[in-house]
PDB file of C-alpha atoms in Angstrom:
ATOM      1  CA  UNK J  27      84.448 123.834 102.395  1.00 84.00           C
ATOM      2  CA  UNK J  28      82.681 121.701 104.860  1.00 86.00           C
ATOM      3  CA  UNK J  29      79.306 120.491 105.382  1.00 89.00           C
ATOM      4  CA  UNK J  30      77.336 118.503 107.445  1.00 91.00           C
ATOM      5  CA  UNK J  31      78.667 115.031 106.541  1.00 92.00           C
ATOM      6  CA  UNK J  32      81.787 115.540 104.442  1.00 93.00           C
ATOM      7  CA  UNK J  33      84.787 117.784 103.990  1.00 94.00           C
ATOM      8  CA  UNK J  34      85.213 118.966 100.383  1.00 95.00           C
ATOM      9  CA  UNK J  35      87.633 120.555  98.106  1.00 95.00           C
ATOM     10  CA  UNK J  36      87.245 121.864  94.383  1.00 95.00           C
ATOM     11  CA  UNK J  37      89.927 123.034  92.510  1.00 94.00           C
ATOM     12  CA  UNK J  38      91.147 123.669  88.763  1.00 94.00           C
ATOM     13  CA  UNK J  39      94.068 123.090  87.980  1.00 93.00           C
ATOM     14  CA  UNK J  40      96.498 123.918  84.825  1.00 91.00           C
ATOM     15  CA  UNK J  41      97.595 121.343  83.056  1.00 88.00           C
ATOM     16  CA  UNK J  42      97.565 118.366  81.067  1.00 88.00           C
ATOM     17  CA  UNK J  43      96.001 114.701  82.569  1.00 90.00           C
ATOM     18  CA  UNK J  44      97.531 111.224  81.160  1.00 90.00           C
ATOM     19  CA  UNK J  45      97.886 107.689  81.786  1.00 90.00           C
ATOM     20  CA  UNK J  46     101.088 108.083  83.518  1.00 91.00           C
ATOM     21  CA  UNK J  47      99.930 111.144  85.584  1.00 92.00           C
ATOM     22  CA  UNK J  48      97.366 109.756  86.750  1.00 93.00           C
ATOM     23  CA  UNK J  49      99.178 106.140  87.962  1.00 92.00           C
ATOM     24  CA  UNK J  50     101.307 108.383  90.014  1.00 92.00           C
ATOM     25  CA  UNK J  51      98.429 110.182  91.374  1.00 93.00           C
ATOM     26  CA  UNK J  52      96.618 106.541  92.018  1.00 92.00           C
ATOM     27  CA  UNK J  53     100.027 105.035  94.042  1.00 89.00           C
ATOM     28  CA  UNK J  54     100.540 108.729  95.963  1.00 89.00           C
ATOM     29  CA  UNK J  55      96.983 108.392  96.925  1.00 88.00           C
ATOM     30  CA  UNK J  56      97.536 105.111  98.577  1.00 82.00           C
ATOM     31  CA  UNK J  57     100.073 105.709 100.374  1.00 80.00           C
ATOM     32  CA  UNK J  58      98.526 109.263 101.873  1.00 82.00           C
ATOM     33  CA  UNK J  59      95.538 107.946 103.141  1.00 78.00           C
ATOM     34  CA  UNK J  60      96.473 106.023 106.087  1.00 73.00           C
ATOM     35  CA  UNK J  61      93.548 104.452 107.008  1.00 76.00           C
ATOM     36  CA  UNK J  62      93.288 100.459 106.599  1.00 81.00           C
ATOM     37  CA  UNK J  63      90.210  99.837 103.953  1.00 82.00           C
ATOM     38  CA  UNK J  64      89.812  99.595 100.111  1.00 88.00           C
ATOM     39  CA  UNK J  65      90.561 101.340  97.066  1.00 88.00           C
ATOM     40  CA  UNK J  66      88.914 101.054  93.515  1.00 92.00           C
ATOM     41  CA  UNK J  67      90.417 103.213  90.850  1.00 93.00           C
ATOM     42  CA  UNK J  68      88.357 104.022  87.585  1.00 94.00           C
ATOM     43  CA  UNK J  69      88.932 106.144  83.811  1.00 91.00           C
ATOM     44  CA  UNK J  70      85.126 106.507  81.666  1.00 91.00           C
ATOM     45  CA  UNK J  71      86.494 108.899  78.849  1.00 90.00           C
ATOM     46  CA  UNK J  72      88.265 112.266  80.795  1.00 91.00           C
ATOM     47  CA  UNK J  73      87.110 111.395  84.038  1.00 94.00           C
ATOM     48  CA  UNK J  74      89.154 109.512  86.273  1.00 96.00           C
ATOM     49  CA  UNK J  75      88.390 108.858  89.971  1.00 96.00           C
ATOM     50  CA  UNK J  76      89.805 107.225  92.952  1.00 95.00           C
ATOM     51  CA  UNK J  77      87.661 106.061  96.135  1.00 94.00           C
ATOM     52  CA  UNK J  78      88.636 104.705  99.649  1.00 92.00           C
ATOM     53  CA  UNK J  79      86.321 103.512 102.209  1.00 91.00           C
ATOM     54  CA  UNK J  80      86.877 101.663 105.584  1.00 87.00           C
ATOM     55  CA  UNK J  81      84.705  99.681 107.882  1.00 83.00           C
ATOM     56  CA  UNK J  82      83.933 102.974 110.394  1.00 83.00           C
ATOM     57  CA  UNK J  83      82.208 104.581 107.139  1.00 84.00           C
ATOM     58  CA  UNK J  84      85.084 107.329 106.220  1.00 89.00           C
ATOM     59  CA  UNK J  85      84.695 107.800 102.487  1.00 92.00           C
ATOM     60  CA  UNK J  86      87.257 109.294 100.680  1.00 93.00           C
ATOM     61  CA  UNK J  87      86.772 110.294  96.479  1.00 95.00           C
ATOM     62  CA  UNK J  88      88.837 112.240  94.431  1.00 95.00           C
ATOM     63  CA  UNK J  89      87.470 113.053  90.999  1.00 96.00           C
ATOM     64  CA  UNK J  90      89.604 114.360  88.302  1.00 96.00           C
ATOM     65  CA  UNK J  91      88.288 116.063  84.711  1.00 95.00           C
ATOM     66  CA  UNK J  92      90.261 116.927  81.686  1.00 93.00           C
ATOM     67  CA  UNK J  93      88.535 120.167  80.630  1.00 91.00           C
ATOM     68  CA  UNK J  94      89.863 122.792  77.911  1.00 87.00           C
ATOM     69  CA  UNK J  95      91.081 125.483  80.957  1.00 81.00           C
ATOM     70  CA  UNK J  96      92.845 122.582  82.481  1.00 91.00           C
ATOM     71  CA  UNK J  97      91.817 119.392  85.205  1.00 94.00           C
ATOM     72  CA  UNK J  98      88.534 120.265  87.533  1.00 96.00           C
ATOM     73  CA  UNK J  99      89.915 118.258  90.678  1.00 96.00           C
ATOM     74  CA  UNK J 100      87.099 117.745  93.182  1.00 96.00           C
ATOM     75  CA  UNK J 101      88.099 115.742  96.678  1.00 95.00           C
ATOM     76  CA  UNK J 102      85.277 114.984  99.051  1.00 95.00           C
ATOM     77  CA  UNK J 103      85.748 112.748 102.557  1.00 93.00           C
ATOM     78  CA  UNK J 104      82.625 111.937 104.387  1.00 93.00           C
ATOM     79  CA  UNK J 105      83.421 112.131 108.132  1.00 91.00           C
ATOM     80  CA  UNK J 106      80.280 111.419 109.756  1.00 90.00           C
ATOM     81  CA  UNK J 107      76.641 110.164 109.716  1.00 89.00           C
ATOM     82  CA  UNK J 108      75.234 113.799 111.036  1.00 92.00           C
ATOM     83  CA  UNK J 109      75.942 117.161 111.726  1.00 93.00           C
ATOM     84  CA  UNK J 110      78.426 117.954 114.139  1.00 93.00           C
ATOM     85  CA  UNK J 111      75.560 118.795 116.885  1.00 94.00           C
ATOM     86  CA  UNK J 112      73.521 115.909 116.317  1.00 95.00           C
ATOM     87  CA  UNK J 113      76.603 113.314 116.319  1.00 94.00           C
ATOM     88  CA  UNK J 114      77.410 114.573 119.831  1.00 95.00           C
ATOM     89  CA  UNK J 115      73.735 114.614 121.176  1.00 95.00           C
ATOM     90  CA  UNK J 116      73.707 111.142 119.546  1.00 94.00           C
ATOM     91  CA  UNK J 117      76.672 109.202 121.077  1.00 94.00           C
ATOM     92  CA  UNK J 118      76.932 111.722 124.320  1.00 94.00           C
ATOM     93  CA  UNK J 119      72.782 110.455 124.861  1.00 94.00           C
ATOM     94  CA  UNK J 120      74.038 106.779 124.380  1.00 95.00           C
ATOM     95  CA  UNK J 121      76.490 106.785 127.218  1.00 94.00           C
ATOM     96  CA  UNK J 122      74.319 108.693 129.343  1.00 92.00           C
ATOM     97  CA  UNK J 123      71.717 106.581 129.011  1.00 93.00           C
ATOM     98  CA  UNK J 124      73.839 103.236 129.779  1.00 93.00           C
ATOM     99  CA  UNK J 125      75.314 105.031 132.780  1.00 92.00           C
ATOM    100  CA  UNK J 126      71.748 106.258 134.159  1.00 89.00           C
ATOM    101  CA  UNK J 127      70.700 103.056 133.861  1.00 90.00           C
ATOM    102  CA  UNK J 128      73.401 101.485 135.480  1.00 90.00           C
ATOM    103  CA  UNK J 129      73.867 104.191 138.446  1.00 89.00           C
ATOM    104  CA  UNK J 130      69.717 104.269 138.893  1.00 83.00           C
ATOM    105  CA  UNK J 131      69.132 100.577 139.124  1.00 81.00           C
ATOM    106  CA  UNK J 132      72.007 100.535 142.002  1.00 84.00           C
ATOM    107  CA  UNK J 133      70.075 103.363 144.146  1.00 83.00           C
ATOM    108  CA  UNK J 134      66.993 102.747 143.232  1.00 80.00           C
ATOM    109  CA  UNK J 135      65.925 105.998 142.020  1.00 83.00           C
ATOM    110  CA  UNK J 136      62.493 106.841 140.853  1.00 83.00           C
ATOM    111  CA  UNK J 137      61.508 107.269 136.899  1.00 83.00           C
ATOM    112  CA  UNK J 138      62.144 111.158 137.072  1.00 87.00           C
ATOM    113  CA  UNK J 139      65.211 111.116 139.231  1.00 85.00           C
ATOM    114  CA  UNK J 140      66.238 108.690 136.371  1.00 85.00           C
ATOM    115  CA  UNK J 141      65.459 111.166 133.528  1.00 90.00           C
ATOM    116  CA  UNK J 142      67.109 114.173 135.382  1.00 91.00           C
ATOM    117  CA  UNK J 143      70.655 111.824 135.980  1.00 90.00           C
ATOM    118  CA  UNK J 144      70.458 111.198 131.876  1.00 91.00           C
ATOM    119  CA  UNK J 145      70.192 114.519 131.257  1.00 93.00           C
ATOM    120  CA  UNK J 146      72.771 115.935 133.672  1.00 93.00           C
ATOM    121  CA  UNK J 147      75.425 112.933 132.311  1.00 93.00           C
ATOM    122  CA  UNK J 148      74.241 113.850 128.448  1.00 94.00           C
ATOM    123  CA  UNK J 149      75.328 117.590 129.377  1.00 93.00           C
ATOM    124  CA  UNK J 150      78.689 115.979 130.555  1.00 94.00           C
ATOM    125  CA  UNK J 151      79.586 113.860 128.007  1.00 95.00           C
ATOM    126  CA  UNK J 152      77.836 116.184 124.546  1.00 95.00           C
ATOM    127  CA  UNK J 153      80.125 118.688 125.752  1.00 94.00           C
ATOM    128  CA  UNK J 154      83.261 117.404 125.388  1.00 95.00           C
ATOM    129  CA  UNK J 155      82.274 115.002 122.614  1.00 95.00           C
ATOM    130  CA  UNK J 156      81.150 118.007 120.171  1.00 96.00           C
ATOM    131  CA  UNK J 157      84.551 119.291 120.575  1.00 96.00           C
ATOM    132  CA  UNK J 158      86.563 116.205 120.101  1.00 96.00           C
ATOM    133  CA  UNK J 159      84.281 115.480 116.757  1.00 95.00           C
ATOM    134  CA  UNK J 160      85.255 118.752 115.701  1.00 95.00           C
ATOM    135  CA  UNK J 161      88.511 118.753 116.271  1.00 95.00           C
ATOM    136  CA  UNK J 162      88.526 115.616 114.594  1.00 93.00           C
ATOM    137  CA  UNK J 163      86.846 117.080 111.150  1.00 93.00           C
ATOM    138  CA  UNK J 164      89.075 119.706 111.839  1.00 93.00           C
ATOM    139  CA  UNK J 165      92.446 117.453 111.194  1.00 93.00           C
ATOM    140  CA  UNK J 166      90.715 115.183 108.438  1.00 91.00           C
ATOM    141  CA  UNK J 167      90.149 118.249 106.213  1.00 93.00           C
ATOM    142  CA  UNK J 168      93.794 119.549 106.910  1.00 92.00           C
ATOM    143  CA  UNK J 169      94.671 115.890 105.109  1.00 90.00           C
ATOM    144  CA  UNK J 170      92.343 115.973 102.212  1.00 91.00           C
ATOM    145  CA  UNK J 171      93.881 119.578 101.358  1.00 93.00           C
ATOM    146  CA  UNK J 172      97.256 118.374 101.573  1.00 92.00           C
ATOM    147  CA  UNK J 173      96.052 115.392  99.259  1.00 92.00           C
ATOM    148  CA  UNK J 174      94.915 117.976  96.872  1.00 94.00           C
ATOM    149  CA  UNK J 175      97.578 119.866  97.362  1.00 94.00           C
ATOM    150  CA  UNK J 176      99.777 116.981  95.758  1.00 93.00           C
ATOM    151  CA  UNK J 177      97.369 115.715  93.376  1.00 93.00           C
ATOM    152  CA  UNK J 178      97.791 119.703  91.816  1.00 94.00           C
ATOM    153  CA  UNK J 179     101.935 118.841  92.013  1.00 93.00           C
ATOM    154  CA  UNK J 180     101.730 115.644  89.896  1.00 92.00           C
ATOM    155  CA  UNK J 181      99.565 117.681  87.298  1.00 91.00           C
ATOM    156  CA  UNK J 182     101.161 121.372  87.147  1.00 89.00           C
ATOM    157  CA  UNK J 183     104.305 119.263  86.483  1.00 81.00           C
ATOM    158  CA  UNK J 184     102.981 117.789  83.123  1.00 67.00           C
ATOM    159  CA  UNK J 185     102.211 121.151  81.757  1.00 60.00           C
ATOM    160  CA  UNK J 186     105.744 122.652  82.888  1.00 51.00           C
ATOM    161  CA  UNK J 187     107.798 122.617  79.260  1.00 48.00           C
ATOM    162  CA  UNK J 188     110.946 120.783  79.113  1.00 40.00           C
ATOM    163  CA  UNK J 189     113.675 123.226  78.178  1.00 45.00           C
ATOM    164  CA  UNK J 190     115.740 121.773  75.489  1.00 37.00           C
ATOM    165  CA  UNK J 191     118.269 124.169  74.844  1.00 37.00           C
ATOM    166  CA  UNK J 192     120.786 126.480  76.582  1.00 44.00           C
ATOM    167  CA  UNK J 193     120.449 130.153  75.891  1.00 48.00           C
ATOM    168  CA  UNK J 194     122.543 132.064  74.132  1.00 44.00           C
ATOM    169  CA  UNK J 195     123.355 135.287  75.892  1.00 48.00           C
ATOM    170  CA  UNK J 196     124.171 138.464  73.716  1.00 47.00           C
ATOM    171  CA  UNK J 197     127.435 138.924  75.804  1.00 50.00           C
ATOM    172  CA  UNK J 198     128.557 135.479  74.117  1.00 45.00           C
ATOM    173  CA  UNK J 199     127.182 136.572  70.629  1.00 38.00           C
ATOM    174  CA  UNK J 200     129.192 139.897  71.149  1.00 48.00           C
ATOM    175  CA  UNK J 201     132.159 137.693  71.496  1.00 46.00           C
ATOM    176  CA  UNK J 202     131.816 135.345  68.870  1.00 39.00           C
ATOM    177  CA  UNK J 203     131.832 138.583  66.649  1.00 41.00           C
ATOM    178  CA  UNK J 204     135.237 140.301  67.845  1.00 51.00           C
ATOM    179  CA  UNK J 205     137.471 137.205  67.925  1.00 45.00           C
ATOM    180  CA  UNK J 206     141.119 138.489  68.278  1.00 49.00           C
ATOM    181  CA  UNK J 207     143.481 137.715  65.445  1.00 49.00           C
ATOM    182  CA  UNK J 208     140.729 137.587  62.662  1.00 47.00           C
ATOM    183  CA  UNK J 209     141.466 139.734  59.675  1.00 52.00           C
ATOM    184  CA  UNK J 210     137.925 140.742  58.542  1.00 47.00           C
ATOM    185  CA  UNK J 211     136.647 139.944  54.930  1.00 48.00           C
ATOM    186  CA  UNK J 212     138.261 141.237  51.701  1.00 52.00           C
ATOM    187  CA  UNK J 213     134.702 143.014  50.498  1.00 46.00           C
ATOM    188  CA  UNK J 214     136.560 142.923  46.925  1.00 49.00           C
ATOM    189  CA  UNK J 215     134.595 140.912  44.696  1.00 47.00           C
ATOM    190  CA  UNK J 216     136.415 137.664  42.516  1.00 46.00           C
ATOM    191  CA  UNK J 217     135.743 139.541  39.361  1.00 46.00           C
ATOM    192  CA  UNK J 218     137.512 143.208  40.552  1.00 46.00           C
ATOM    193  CA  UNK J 219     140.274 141.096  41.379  1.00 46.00           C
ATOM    194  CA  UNK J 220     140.796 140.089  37.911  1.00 47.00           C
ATOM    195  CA  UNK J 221     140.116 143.409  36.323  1.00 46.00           C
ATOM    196  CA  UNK J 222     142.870 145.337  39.102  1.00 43.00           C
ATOM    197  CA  UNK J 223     145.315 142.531  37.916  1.00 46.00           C
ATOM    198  CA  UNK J 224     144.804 142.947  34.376  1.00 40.00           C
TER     199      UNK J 224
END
């Protein structure tokens, strides 16, 4: 889901979280994010989380929860100071205003001939800027979901069961029991032995 600010995920997932799962998770992490800033990772009791943040103000969190149906994952990345609407009026109305200022003062135009360039370069500029920024969103949340994506590997594969033994197939059982060669049992008992001799 998406919302205003930040991308976000929520997932539960089977299976078991430890120390060493959640190292892995921690280094994978890391090395996903791509983004030059910092990361602090932190364990209170069954709740473990991981947070990056860089100097442009992307925030990224990952939250994990042992519960008793399994680890609530939730993965939130703020990707902006607005909605996607204001962000473009916001920056498009910044370079407008720097150009109208800049084109006006060289030809001299009046205050309203002023306010009608600013609003003819904010058209120009919101426009493409709103769908740049979302575009933008667009690709960040494709990378958070492939970050939960392998946060849910390094989990599911604590709670897959390590098979310790091989199978025995009946086929093979069926063999053991009709070995060539083997004369079966006597079924006459020790003592009926001794009484047939005597």
């Amino acid at each position: 889901t998406t919302t205003a600010t930040h991308n976000l995920i929520e997932r539960t997932i089977p299976g078991h979280l430890n120390a060493a799962v959640w190292e892995a998770i921690v280094s994978d992490l890391h090395g996903l994010i791509h983004m030059p800033g910092e990361d602090t990772a932190t364990a209170i009791g069954t709740t473990h989380e991981w947070r990056h943040a860089n100097k442009s103000g992307i925030t990224t969190t990952a939250t994990l929860t042992q519960r008793d149906d399994g680890v609530a994952l939730r993965l939130s990345q703020r990707v902006g100071i607005a909605s996607l609407l204001t962000e473009s009026l916001l920056y498009g109305g910044i370079g407008a205003l720097l150009l109208a200022l800049v084109i006006g003062g060289a030809n001299d135009f009046a205050f309203l001939e002023g306010i009608a360039l600013f609003g003819v370069l904010l058209a120009a500029l919101a426009t493409p800027l709103y769908a740049l920024l979302a575009s933008w969103r667009k690709k960040m949340h494709r990378r958070i979901r492939d970050m939960a994506d392998r946060i849910e590997a390094f989990v599911t594969a604590e709670a897959v069961p390590v098979e310790t033994a091989t199978p025995v197939s009946d086929a093979h059982v069926e063999a053991l029991l009709d070995l060539p060669g083997e004369e079966p049992p006597s079924t006459t008992s020790p003592s009926t032995a001794n009484r047939t001799r005597a």
